[in-house]
CSV table of C-alpha atoms and ligand atoms in Angstrom, one decimal:
chain,number,residue,atom,x,y,z
O,16,MET,CA,108.3,133.5,117.3
O,17,THR,CA,110.1,133.0,114.0
O,18,ALA,CA,113.3,134.9,113.5
O,19,GLN,CA,112.2,136.6,110.3
O,20,THR,CA,109.1,138.1,112.0
O,21,SER,CA,109.9,141.7,112.7
O,22,SER,CA,108.2,143.5,115.4
O,23,PRO,CA,106.4,145.9,113.1
O,24,ASP,CA,104.5,142.9,111.8
O,25,LEU,CA,103.7,141.8,115.3
O,26,ALA,CA,102.5,145.3,116.2
O,27,ARG,CA,100.3,145.3,113.1
O,28,VAL,CA,98.6,142.0,114.0
O,29,ARG,CA,98.2,142.9,117.6
O,30,LYS,CA,96.2,145.9,116.4
O,31,VAL,CA,94.1,143.7,114.1
O,32,LEU,CA,93.4,141.3,116.9
O,33,ARG,CA,92.2,144.2,119.1
O,34,SER,CA,89.5,145.0,116.5
O,35,VAL,CA,88.4,141.5,115.5
O,36,PRO,CA,87.9,138.6,117.9
O,37,LEU,CA,90.4,135.8,117.3
O,38,ILE,CA,88.1,132.7,117.4
O,39,ASP,CA,89.9,129.4,117.9
O,40,GLY,CA,87.9,126.4,116.7
O,41,HIS,CA,89.2,123.7,119.0
O,42,ASN,CA,90.7,123.5,122.5
O,43,ASP,CA,90.6,120.3,124.5
O,44,LEU,CA,90.9,121.7,128.0
O,45,PRO,CA,87.7,120.0,129.3
O,46,TRP,CA,89.1,116.6,128.4
O,47,ARG,CA,92.5,117.5,129.9
O,48,ILE,CA,90.8,118.4,133.2
O,49,ARG,CA,88.7,115.3,133.1
O,50,ALA,CA,91.4,112.7,132.4
O,51,GLU,CA,94.9,114.0,132.5
O,52,VAL,CA,95.3,116.1,135.7
O,53,THR,CA,95.1,115.3,139.4
O,54,PRO,CA,92.6,115.6,140.8
O,55,PRO,CA,90.5,114.7,137.8
O,56,ARG,CA,87.3,116.7,136.8
O,57,ASP,CA,88.2,119.4,139.3
O,58,VAL,CA,88.0,122.8,137.5
O,59,VAL,CA,88.7,124.7,140.7
O,60,ALA,CA,92.0,122.8,141.4
O,61,TYR,CA,93.1,123.2,137.8
O,62,ASP,CA,93.4,127.0,138.4
O,63,LEU,CA,93.5,129.0,135.1
O,64,ARG,CA,94.6,132.0,137.1
O,65,GLN,CA,98.0,130.3,137.7
O,66,HIS,CA,100.4,129.0,135.0
O,67,THR,CA,99.1,125.6,134.3
O,68,SER,CA,101.0,122.4,133.2
O,69,GLY,CA,99.1,122.4,129.9
O,70,HIS,CA,98.8,124.8,126.9
O,71,THR,CA,96.0,127.0,128.3
O,72,ASP,CA,95.6,129.5,131.2
O,73,LEU,CA,94.1,133.0,131.5
O,74,ALA,CA,97.4,134.9,131.3
O,75,ARG,CA,98.5,133.0,128.1
O,76,LEU,CA,95.0,133.4,126.6
O,77,ALA,CA,95.3,137.1,127.1
O,78,ALA,CA,98.9,137.2,125.7
O,79,GLY,CA,97.6,135.2,122.7
O,80,GLN,CA,94.7,137.8,122.2
O,81,VAL,CA,92.1,135.0,122.1
O,82,GLY,CA,88.7,136.6,121.7
O,83,ALA,CA,86.5,133.5,121.5
O,84,GLN,CA,87.1,129.9,122.1
O,85,PHE,CA,85.2,126.7,121.1
O,86,TRP,CA,85.9,124.5,124.1
O,87,SER,CA,85.8,120.9,122.8
O,88,VAL,CA,83.6,118.5,124.7
O,89,TYR,CA,85.2,115.3,123.4
O,90,VAL,CA,83.9,111.8,123.9
O,91,PRO,CA,86.1,108.9,122.9
O,92,GLY,CA,84.4,106.6,120.4
O,93,GLU,CA,86.5,103.6,121.4
O,94,VAL,CA,85.1,103.0,124.9
O,95,LYS,CA,81.5,102.2,125.7
O,96,ASP,CA,81.7,101.9,129.5
O,97,SER,CA,78.2,103.2,130.4
O,98,GLY,CA,77.2,104.8,127.1
O,99,TYR,CA,78.4,107.8,125.3
O,100,ALA,CA,75.7,110.2,126.4
O,101,ARG,CA,76.7,110.1,130.1
O,102,ILE,CA,80.3,111.0,129.2
O,103,GLN,CA,79.0,113.7,126.9
O,104,LEU,CA,76.9,115.2,129.6
O,105,GLU,CA,79.8,115.1,132.0
O,106,GLN,CA,82.0,116.9,129.5
O,107,ILE,CA,79.5,119.6,128.9
O,108,ASP,CA,79.2,120.0,132.7
O,109,ILE,CA,83.0,120.4,132.9
O,110,ALA,CA,83.1,123.0,130.1
O,111,ARG,CA,80.3,124.9,131.7
O,112,ARG,CA,81.9,124.8,135.1
O,113,ILE,CA,85.2,126.1,133.6
O,114,ILE,CA,83.3,129.0,132.0
O,115,SER,CA,81.4,130.0,135.1
O,116,GLN,CA,84.5,129.7,137.3
O,117,TYR,CA,85.9,132.9,135.8
O,118,PRO,CA,83.0,135.3,135.2
O,119,ASP,CA,85.3,138.3,134.8
O,120,ARG,CA,87.3,136.6,132.0
O,121,LEU,CA,85.0,134.0,130.3
O,122,ALA,CA,81.4,134.1,129.3
O,123,LEU,CA,79.2,131.5,127.7
O,124,ALA,CA,78.4,132.4,124.1
O,125,LEU,CA,75.5,130.8,122.2
O,126,THR,CA,75.2,133.1,119.2
O,127,ALA,CA,77.4,135.2,116.9
O,128,ALA,CA,75.9,138.3,118.6
O,129,ASP,CA,77.1,136.9,122.0
O,130,ILE,CA,80.7,136.6,120.6
O,131,GLU,CA,80.6,140.2,119.3
O,132,ARG,CA,79.2,141.5,122.6
O,133,GLU,CA,81.6,139.6,124.9
O,134,PHE,CA,84.5,140.7,122.7
O,135,ARG,CA,83.6,144.3,123.3
O,136,GLN,CA,83.3,143.5,127.1
O,137,HIS,CA,86.9,142.1,127.0
O,138,ARG,CA,85.7,138.6,128.0
O,139,ILE,CA,86.5,135.5,126.0
O,140,ALA,CA,83.3,134.3,124.4
O,141,SER,CA,83.2,130.7,125.3
O,142,LEU,CA,81.4,128.3,122.9
O,143,ILE,CA,80.9,124.5,123.3
O,144,GLY,CA,81.8,122.2,120.4
O,145,MET,CA,80.9,118.5,120.5
O,146,GLU,CA,83.5,116.1,119.2
O,147,GLY,CA,82.0,112.8,118.0
O,148,GLY,CA,78.5,112.2,116.6
O,149,HIS,CA,78.3,108.9,118.5
O,150,ALA,CA,77.4,111.0,121.6
O,151,ILE,CA,73.8,111.4,120.3
O,152,GLU,CA,73.4,107.6,120.5
O,153,ASN,CA,71.4,107.6,117.3
O,154,SER,CA,68.8,109.9,118.8
O,155,LEU,CA,67.7,113.3,117.3
O,156,GLY,CA,66.0,114.0,120.7
O,157,ALA,CA,69.5,113.8,122.3
O,158,LEU,CA,70.9,116.0,119.6
O,159,ARG,CA,68.3,118.7,120.4
O,160,VAL,CA,69.0,118.5,124.1
O,161,TYR,CA,72.7,119.0,123.5
O,162,TYR,CA,71.9,122.1,121.6
O,163,GLY,CA,69.8,123.2,124.5
O,164,LEU,CA,72.8,122.7,126.8
O,165,GLY,CA,74.9,125.0,124.6
O,166,ALA,CA,76.5,122.8,122.0
O,167,ARG,CA,77.1,124.9,118.8
O,168,TYR,CA,79.0,122.4,116.6
O,169,MET,CA,79.3,118.7,116.4
O,170,THR,CA,81.9,116.7,114.4
O,171,LEU,CA,79.8,114.0,112.8
O,172,THR,CA,82.3,111.4,113.9
O,173,HIS,CA,85.5,111.1,115.9
O,174,ASN,CA,88.0,108.4,114.9
O,175,VAL,CA,85.4,105.6,114.9
O,176,THR,CA,82.8,105.1,112.1
O,177,THR,CA,79.3,105.6,113.7
O,178,ASP,CA,76.2,103.7,112.7
O,179,TRP,CA,75.4,106.6,110.3
O,180,ALA,CA,78.7,108.3,109.2
O,181,ASP,CA,82.2,107.2,108.0
O,182,ALA,CA,85.2,108.4,109.9
O,183,ALA,CA,88.5,109.4,108.3
O,184,LEU,CA,90.6,107.0,110.4
O,185,ASP,CA,88.2,104.0,110.3
O,186,SER,CA,86.7,101.8,107.6
O,187,ALA,CA,84.1,103.4,105.3
O,188,ARG,CA,80.9,101.4,105.8
O,189,HIS,CA,78.3,103.8,104.5
O,190,GLY,CA,79.7,105.4,101.5
O,191,GLY,CA,79.6,108.7,103.5
O,192,LEU,CA,76.3,109.2,105.3
O,193,THR,CA,73.3,106.8,105.7
O,194,PRO,CA,69.8,108.2,105.2
O,195,PHE,CA,69.7,108.8,109.0
O,196,GLY,CA,73.1,110.5,108.8
O,197,ARG,CA,71.6,112.9,106.3
O,198,GLU,CA,68.7,113.5,108.7
O,199,VAL,CA,71.2,114.4,111.4
O,200,VAL,CA,72.7,117.0,109.2
O,201,ARG,CA,69.2,118.4,108.3
O,202,GLU,CA,68.2,118.5,112.0
O,203,MET,CA,71.5,120.3,112.9
O,204,ASN,CA,70.6,122.9,110.2
O,205,ARG,CA,67.2,123.3,111.7
O,206,LEU,CA,68.7,123.8,115.2
O,207,GLY,CA,71.5,126.1,114.1
O,208,MET,CA,74.2,123.7,115.2
O,209,LEU,CA,77.3,123.9,112.9
O,210,VAL,CA,78.0,120.7,111.0
O,211,ASP,CA,81.7,120.0,111.7
O,212,LEU,CA,83.5,117.8,109.1
O,213,SER,CA,86.8,117.4,110.9
O,214,HIS,CA,87.4,113.7,111.6
O,215,VAL,CA,85.1,112.4,108.8
O,216,SER,CA,86.0,110.6,105.6
O,217,PRO,CA,86.0,112.5,102.3
O,218,GLY,CA,82.9,110.5,101.4
O,219,THR,CA,81.1,111.9,104.5
O,220,MET,CA,82.4,115.5,103.7
O,221,SER,CA,80.9,115.2,100.3
O,222,ALA,CA,77.6,113.7,101.4
O,223,ALA,CA,77.2,116.4,104.1
O,224,LEU,CA,78.0,119.2,101.6
O,225,ASP,CA,75.3,117.7,99.3
O,226,VAL,CA,72.6,117.8,102.0
O,227,THR,CA,73.5,120.8,104.3
O,228,GLU,CA,71.6,124.0,103.8
O,229,ALA,CA,74.0,126.0,106.1
O,230,PRO,CA,77.7,126.6,105.8
O,231,VAL,CA,79.9,123.8,107.3
O,232,ILE,CA,83.1,124.1,109.4
O,233,PHE,CA,86.1,122.0,109.8
O,234,SER,CA,87.0,122.9,113.4
O,235,HIS,CA,90.5,121.4,113.3
O,236,SER,CA,92.0,120.1,110.0
O,237,ALA,CA,94.7,121.0,107.5
O,238,ALA,CA,95.2,120.6,103.7
O,239,ARG,CA,95.6,117.1,102.3
O,240,ALA,CA,97.4,118.4,99.2
O,241,LEU,CA,100.3,119.4,101.5
O,242,VAL,CA,100.2,116.5,103.9
O,243,ASP,CA,98.6,113.2,102.9
O,244,HIS,CA,97.0,112.4,106.2
O,245,PRO,CA,93.4,111.0,106.1
O,246,ARG,CA,92.4,113.7,108.7
O,247,ASN,CA,93.1,116.5,106.2
O,248,VAL,CA,90.8,118.1,103.7
O,249,PRO,CA,91.3,117.2,100.0
O,250,ASP,CA,91.4,120.0,97.4
O,251,SER,CA,88.2,118.5,95.8
O,252,ILE,CA,86.4,119.4,99.0
O,253,LEU,CA,88.1,122.8,99.5
O,254,ARG,CA,86.8,123.7,96.0
O,255,ARG,CA,83.2,123.2,97.2
O,256,LEU,CA,83.5,125.6,100.1
O,257,PRO,CA,82.8,128.9,98.2
O,258,ALA,CA,79.4,127.6,97.1
O,259,ASN,CA,78.6,126.3,100.6
O,260,GLY,CA,80.1,129.3,102.5
O,261,GLY,CA,82.0,127.1,105.0
O,262,ILE,CA,85.5,127.3,106.4
O,263,VAL,CA,88.5,125.1,107.3
O,264,MET,CA,89.9,126.2,110.7
O,265,VAL,CA,93.5,125.2,110.3
O,266,THR,CA,94.9,123.0,113.1
O,267,PHE,CA,98.4,122.9,114.7
O,268,VAL,CA,98.4,119.1,115.1
O,269,PRO,CA,102.0,118.2,114.0
O,270,ALA,CA,101.0,115.0,112.2
O,271,PHE,CA,98.6,116.9,110.1
O,272,VAL,CA,100.8,119.9,109.2
O,273,SER,CA,104.2,118.2,108.7
O,274,ALA,CA,104.6,115.5,106.0
O,275,GLU,CA,107.5,113.9,108.0
O,276,ALA,CA,105.4,113.8,111.2
O,277,ALA,CA,102.5,112.3,109.2
O,278,VAL,CA,104.6,109.4,108.0
O,279,VAL,CA,105.5,108.5,111.6
O,280,ASP,CA,102.0,109.0,112.8
O,281,LEU,CA,100.5,106.7,110.1
O,282,ARG,CA,103.2,104.0,110.9
O,283,HIS,CA,102.3,104.4,114.6
O,284,MET,CA,98.6,103.8,113.8
O,285,ALA,CA,99.5,100.7,111.7
O,286,ARG,CA,101.7,99.4,114.5
O,287,GLU,CA,98.8,100.0,117.0
O,288,LYS,CA,96.4,98.1,114.8
O,289,GLU,CA,98.8,95.2,114.4
O,290,LEU,CA,99.3,95.0,118.2
O,291,LYS,CA,95.6,94.9,118.7
O,292,GLN,CA,95.4,91.8,116.5
O,293,THR,CA,98.4,90.0,117.9
O,294,VAL,CA,98.6,91.0,121.6
O,295,SER,CA,95.6,90.4,123.8
O,296,ASP,CA,97.0,91.8,127.1
O,297,THR,CA,96.2,95.5,126.9
O,298,ALA,CA,99.0,96.5,129.4
O,299,GLU,CA,101.5,94.7,127.3
O,300,ARG,CA,100.1,96.2,124.1
O,301,ARG,CA,100.6,99.7,125.6
O,302,ARG,CA,104.2,99.0,126.7
O,303,ALA,CA,105.0,97.7,123.2
O,304,LEU,CA,103.5,100.8,121.6
O,305,GLU,CA,105.4,103.1,124.0
O,306,ALA,CA,108.6,101.2,123.1
O,307,TRP,CA,107.8,101.7,119.4
O,308,ASP,CA,107.2,105.4,120.0
O,309,ARG,CA,110.6,105.8,121.7
O,310,ASP,CA,112.3,104.1,118.7
O,311,ASN,CA,110.4,106.3,116.3
O,312,PRO,CA,110.2,109.8,117.6
O,313,GLN,CA,107.9,112.2,115.7
O,314,PRO,CA,109.7,114.9,113.8
O,315,ARG,CA,108.8,118.4,114.9
O,316,ALA,CA,106.5,120.6,112.9
O,317,THR,CA,106.9,124.4,112.6
O,318,LEU,CA,104.8,127.6,112.6
O,319,ALA,CA,105.8,128.2,109.0
O,320,GLN,CA,104.2,124.8,108.0
O,321,VAL,CA,101.0,125.8,109.7
O,322,ALA,CA,101.1,129.1,107.7
O,323,ASP,CA,101.7,127.0,104.5
O,324,HIS,CA,98.4,125.2,105.1
O,325,ILE,CA,96.6,128.5,105.7
O,326,ASP,CA,98.1,129.9,102.5
O,327,HIS,CA,97.1,126.7,100.5
O,328,ILE,CA,93.5,126.8,101.7
O,329,ARG,CA,93.3,130.5,100.9
O,330,GLN,CA,94.6,129.7,97.4
O,331,VAL,CA,92.2,126.9,96.6
O,332,ALA,CA,89.1,127.9,98.5
O,333,GLY,CA,89.6,131.6,99.0
O,334,THR,CA,90.3,134.1,101.8
O,335,ASP,CA,86.6,133.8,103.0
O,336,HIS,CA,87.0,130.1,103.8
O,337,VAL,CA,89.8,129.8,106.3
O,338,GLY,CA,90.1,130.1,110.0
O,339,ILE,CA,92.1,128.9,113.1
O,340,GLY,CA,91.5,125.6,115.0
O,341,SER,CA,94.5,124.9,117.2
O,342,ASP,CA,93.7,121.7,119.1
O,343,PHE,CA,95.8,123.0,122.1
O,344,ASP,CA,95.5,120.7,125.1
O,345,GLY,CA,94.4,117.9,122.8
O,346,ILE,CA,97.9,117.3,121.4
O,347,ASP,CA,101.1,115.7,122.9
O,348,HIS,CA,103.4,117.5,120.4
O,349,VAL,CA,103.3,121.2,119.4
O,350,PRO,CA,104.9,122.9,116.4
O,351,ILE,CA,108.0,124.9,117.0
O,352,GLY,CA,106.8,128.5,117.5
O,353,LEU,CA,103.3,127.5,118.5
O,354,GLU,CA,103.9,126.1,121.9
O,355,ASP,CA,100.8,127.3,123.6
O,356,VAL,CA,97.8,129.7,123.4
O,357,SER,CA,100.0,132.7,123.9
O,358,HIS,CA,101.6,132.2,120.4
O,359,PHE,CA,98.6,132.9,118.1
O,360,PRO,CA,99.9,136.5,117.2
O,361,ASP,CA,103.2,135.0,116.0
O,362,LEU,CA,101.3,133.0,113.4
O,363,PHE,CA,99.4,136.1,112.2
O,364,ALA,CA,102.7,138.0,112.1
O,365,GLU,CA,104.2,135.3,109.8
O,366,LEU,CA,101.2,135.7,107.5
O,367,ALA,CA,101.5,139.5,107.6
O,368,ARG,CA,105.2,139.1,106.6
O,369,ARG,CA,103.9,136.9,103.7
O,370,GLY,CA,101.8,139.8,102.4
O,371,TRP,CA,98.4,139.3,104.1
O,372,SER,CA,96.4,142.5,104.4
O,373,ASP,CA,94.8,143.6,107.7
O,374,ALA,CA,91.4,142.9,106.2
O,375,ASP,CA,92.4,139.3,105.3
O,376,LEU,CA,94.0,138.7,108.7
O,377,GLY,CA,90.7,139.8,110.3
O,378,LYS,CA,88.7,137.3,108.2
O,379,LEU,CA,91.1,134.5,109.2
O,380,ALA,CA,91.0,135.5,112.8
O,381,GLY,CA,87.2,135.6,113.3
O,382,ARG,CA,85.2,137.4,110.6
O,383,ASN,CA,84.8,134.3,108.6
O,384,LEU,CA,83.5,132.2,111.5
O,385,LEU,CA,81.2,135.0,112.5
O,386,ARG,CA,79.8,135.1,109.0
O,387,VAL,CA,79.3,131.3,109.1
O,388,LEU,CA,77.5,131.4,112.4
O,389,HIS,CA,75.3,134.3,111.5
O,390,GLN,CA,74.3,132.4,108.3
O,391,ALA,CA,73.6,129.2,110.2
O,392,GLU,CA,71.4,131.1,112.6
O,393,ALA,CA,69.5,132.6,109.7
O,394,VAL,CA,69.0,129.2,108.0
O,395,ALA,CA,67.8,127.8,111.4
O,396,GLN,CA,65.2,130.6,111.7
O,397,ARG,CA,63.9,129.9,108.3
O,398,LEU,CA,63.8,126.1,108.7
O,399,GLN,CA,62.1,126.4,112.1
O,400,ARG,CA,59.3,128.2,110.3
O,401,GLU,CA,59.2,125.5,107.6
O,402,ARG,CA,59.3,122.3,109.6
O,403,GLN,CA,58.9,120.7,113.0
O,404,PRO,CA,61.6,118.8,114.9
O,405,SER,CA,62.4,115.5,113.2
O,406,THR,CA,60.9,112.5,115.1
O,407,THR,CA,62.3,109.8,112.8
O,408,THR,CA,64.6,107.0,114.0
O,409,ILE,CA,67.6,105.3,112.6
O,410,ASP,CA,65.6,102.0,112.4
O,411,GLU,CA,63.0,103.7,110.3
O,412,LEU,CA,65.5,105.3,107.9
O,413,ASP,CA,68.3,102.8,107.7
O,414,ARG,CA,66.5,99.5,107.9
O,415,LYS,CA,67.8,97.5,104.9
D,5,ZN,ZN1,90.0,115.9,117.2
């Protein structure tokens, strides 16, 4: 909690967050349980009723007044051990097992109405968000089945450019989206799965905004005008959000919210790329990168910087186009003042101190995302009357 934040501000935001669900756009707990804890993949052993080693557990979610959570089902784009779809299915399985492990506290949510109902029941509405369009393996049938399993958003890429969409941190090969990429967006609209533009290049953001019939989201990004990191959203895209209806859910990733941290992060990535070209032994490469990280520690970001991004997006896109997307349990570093999921109210108190009204804090917390999801559901209903599931393939659309 910041020193300037007086307790009347905190009391005020706690009241707001009792009347509106705080909807966080991105939490990587399923990947953490899969890969970073012992025993791996064991949602019973990683007991959320205890204080966990990570950023998330039930007591801290309650202290943070989290009303709904998009649990990220992330699949790395860099490894292709037995195909992306297997890992994607396993990640959805982990997320669903987490949700069903605590039926008194968490409930699977598939619609905006589910979020509203579970919030009244004092359970955390739990949504599933896919991170990485490579997981569909260029198949619209796979996309539809993921929707059937509960996925309600998909980032079109992760850090690797796919066969049909350019990623922010990879080379732009398609000038945004290929014809198949545009068909993916249209099919997501028809299903009612939110098109998530975090992780994609500005060209892909622009192409997706051109084709989408429903509001888009950025589940975990910040403002590029404040921090020039390729993962952030340029003002030219923010200005298109009022017409589209979409929202940027502001992330807490230090390298995206602090300009000083971004510089070190970009140098880290350049060093990593250089090592990939010059050192063939992967273990040696990892040791060299770890040594570089020790010599180049990342400067800390702050809660006030996160609030600056929220203020900037409100200024450029408007109060109706901003939300929260922490990336807790997906980040090694956290901002000072936002150490774990219990700290969300401190961020809202900082904004209250800066003059945000209760109504605007409610929009930021969850009303904006609820509006987006209701609208996407209405678009899907209309499109399902107008057209059948798309049966086209990437070979048919992108053959050059
Ligand atoms: Zn991410």
